[in-house]
Coordinates of C-alpha atoms in Angstrom, one line a residue:
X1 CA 0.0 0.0 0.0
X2 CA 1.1 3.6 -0.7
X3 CA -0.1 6.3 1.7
X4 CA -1.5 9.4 -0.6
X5 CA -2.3 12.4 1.6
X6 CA -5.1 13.4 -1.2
X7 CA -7.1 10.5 -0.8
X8 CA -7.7 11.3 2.8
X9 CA -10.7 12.5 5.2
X10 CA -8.2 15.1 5.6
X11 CA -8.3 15.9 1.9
X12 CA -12.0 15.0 1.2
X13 CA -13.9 15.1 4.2
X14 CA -16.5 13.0 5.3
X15 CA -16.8 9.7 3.8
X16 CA -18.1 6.2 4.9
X17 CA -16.0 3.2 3.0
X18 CA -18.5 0.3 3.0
X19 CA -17.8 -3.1 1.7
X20 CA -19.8 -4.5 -0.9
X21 CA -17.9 -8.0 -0.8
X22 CA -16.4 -10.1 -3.3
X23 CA -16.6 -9.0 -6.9
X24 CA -16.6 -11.1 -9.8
X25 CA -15.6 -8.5 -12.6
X26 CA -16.5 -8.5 -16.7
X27 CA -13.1 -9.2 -17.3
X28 CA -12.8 -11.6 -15.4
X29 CA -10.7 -10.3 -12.3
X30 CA -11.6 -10.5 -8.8
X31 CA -11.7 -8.0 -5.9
X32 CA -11.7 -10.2 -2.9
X33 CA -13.2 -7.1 -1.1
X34 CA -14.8 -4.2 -2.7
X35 CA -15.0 -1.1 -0.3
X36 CA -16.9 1.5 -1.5
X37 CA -16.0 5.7 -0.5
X38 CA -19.7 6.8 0.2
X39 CA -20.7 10.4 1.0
X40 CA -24.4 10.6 2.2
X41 CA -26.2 13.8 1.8
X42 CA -29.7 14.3 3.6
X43 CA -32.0 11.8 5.1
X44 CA -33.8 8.8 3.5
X45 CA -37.4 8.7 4.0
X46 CA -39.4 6.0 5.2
X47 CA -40.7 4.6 2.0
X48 CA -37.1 4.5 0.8
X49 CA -38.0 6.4 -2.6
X50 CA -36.2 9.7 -2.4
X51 CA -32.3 8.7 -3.3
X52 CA -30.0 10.1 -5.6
X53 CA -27.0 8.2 -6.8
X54 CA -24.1 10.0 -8.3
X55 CA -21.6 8.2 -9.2
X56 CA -18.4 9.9 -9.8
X57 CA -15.9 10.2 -12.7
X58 CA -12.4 8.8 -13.4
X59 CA -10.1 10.5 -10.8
X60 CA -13.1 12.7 -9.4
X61 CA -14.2 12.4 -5.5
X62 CA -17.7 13.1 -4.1
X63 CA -16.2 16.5 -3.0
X64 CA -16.3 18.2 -6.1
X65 CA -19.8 17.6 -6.5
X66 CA -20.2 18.4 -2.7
X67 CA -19.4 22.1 -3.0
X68 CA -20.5 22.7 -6.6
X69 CA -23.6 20.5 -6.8
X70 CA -25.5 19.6 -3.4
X71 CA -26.9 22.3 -1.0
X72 CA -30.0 24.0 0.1
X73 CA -29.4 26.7 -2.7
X74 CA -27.7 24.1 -5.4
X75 CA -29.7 21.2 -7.7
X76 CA -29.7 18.4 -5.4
X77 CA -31.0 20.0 -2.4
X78 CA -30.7 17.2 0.9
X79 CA -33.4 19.0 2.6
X80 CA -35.3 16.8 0.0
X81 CA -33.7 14.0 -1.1
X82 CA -31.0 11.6 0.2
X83 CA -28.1 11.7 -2.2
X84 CA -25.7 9.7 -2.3
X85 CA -21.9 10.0 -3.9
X86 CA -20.1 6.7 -4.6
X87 CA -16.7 7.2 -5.3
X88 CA -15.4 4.7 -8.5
X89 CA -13.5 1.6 -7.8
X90 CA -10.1 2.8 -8.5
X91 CA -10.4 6.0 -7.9
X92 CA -7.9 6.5 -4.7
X93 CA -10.3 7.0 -2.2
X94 CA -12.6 3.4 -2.9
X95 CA -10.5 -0.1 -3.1
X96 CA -7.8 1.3 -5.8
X97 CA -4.4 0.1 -6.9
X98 CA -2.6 1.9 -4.4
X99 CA -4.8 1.1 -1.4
X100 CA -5.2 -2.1 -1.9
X101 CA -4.3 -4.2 1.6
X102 CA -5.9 -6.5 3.9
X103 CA -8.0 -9.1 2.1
X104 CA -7.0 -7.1 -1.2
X105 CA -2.9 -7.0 -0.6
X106 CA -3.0 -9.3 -3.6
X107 CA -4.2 -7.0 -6.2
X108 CA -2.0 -3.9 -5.5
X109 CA -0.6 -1.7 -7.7
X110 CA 0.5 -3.2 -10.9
X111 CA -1.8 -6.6 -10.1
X112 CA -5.1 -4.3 -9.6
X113 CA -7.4 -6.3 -12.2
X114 CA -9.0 -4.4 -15.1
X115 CA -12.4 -2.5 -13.7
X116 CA -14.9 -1.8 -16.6
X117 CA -17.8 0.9 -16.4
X118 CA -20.5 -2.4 -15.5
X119 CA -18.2 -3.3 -12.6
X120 CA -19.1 -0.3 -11.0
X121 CA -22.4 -0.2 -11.7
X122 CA -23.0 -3.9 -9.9
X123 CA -21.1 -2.4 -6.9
X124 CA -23.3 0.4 -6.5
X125 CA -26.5 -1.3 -7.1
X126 CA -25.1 -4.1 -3.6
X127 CA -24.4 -1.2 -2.0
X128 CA -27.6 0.3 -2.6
X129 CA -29.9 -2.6 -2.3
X130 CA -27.6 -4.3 1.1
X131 CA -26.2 -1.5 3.2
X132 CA -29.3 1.3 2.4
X133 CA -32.5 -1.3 1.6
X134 CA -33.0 0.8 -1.6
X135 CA -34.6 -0.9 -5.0
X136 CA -35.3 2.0 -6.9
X137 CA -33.7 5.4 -7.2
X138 CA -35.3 8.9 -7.6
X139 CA -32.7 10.2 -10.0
X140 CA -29.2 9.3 -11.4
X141 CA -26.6 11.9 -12.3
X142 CA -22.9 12.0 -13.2
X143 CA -20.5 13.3 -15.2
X144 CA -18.0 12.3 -18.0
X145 CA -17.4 8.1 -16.9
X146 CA -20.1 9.1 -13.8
X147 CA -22.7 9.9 -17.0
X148 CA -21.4 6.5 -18.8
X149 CA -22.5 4.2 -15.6
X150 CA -26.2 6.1 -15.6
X151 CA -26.8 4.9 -18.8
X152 CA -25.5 0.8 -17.9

């Protein structure tokens, strides 16, 4: 493992890293544990139907669409919906080359297997459906490899 100040709670502030298990990926890889950089944004409702998933971009964290995107005064506002930023496998701050340790030690650095846009997708929808108890989302948004995974 390599310690990188920038993919930090120092760096990026609050962020939950939530295992989603073993994933099988398209290519045919494996990450023996997949843990998942979640920021949360808001409150859930009772009938589980208000969530937003944004799932973010190749080398982009959930704090970039923190301070430009979500807020009161922005366009996701968590006084009405629970959004929630998933930062992509790979990206530094989720399992990633350089972080990988622990159950992962295996797959670090230059042995990380190959993670396609799908991958993340099937990450996302077990951490929706086993850590939150959500089936169906509100709304999707992303940008750039974020927009690619909305449309999987």
């Amino acid at each position: 493992m390599i310690d990188n100040p920038f993919y930090s709670h120092e760096f990026h502030g609050d962020y939950e890293l939530i295992s989603v298990g073993q994933l099988e990926l398209e290519d045919g890889g494996t990450i023996p544990d997949c843990q998942l950089a979640v920021a949360t944004f808001g409150e859930l409702n009772a009938a589980k139907d208000n969530a937003i998933l944004i799932p973010t971009w190749y080398s982009g964290t959930h704090q970039i669409w923190r301070d430009v995107y979500i807020g009161s005064e922005h366009a996701l506002n968590p006084e009405q919906y629970f959004i929630i930023c998933v930062n992509q496998i790979g990206s530094g701050l989720s399992t990633s080359p350089h972080n990988a340790g622990g159950a992962n030690a295996d797959i670090g650095m230059s042995k990380f297997p190959h993670v396609r846009i799908g991958d993340n997708v099937v990450a996302q929808e077990r951490l929706l459906q086993r850590h939150f108890g959500i089936d169906q989302l509100e709304l999707v948004v992303g940008g750039s490899m974020g927009a690619q995974q909305t449309y999987e």
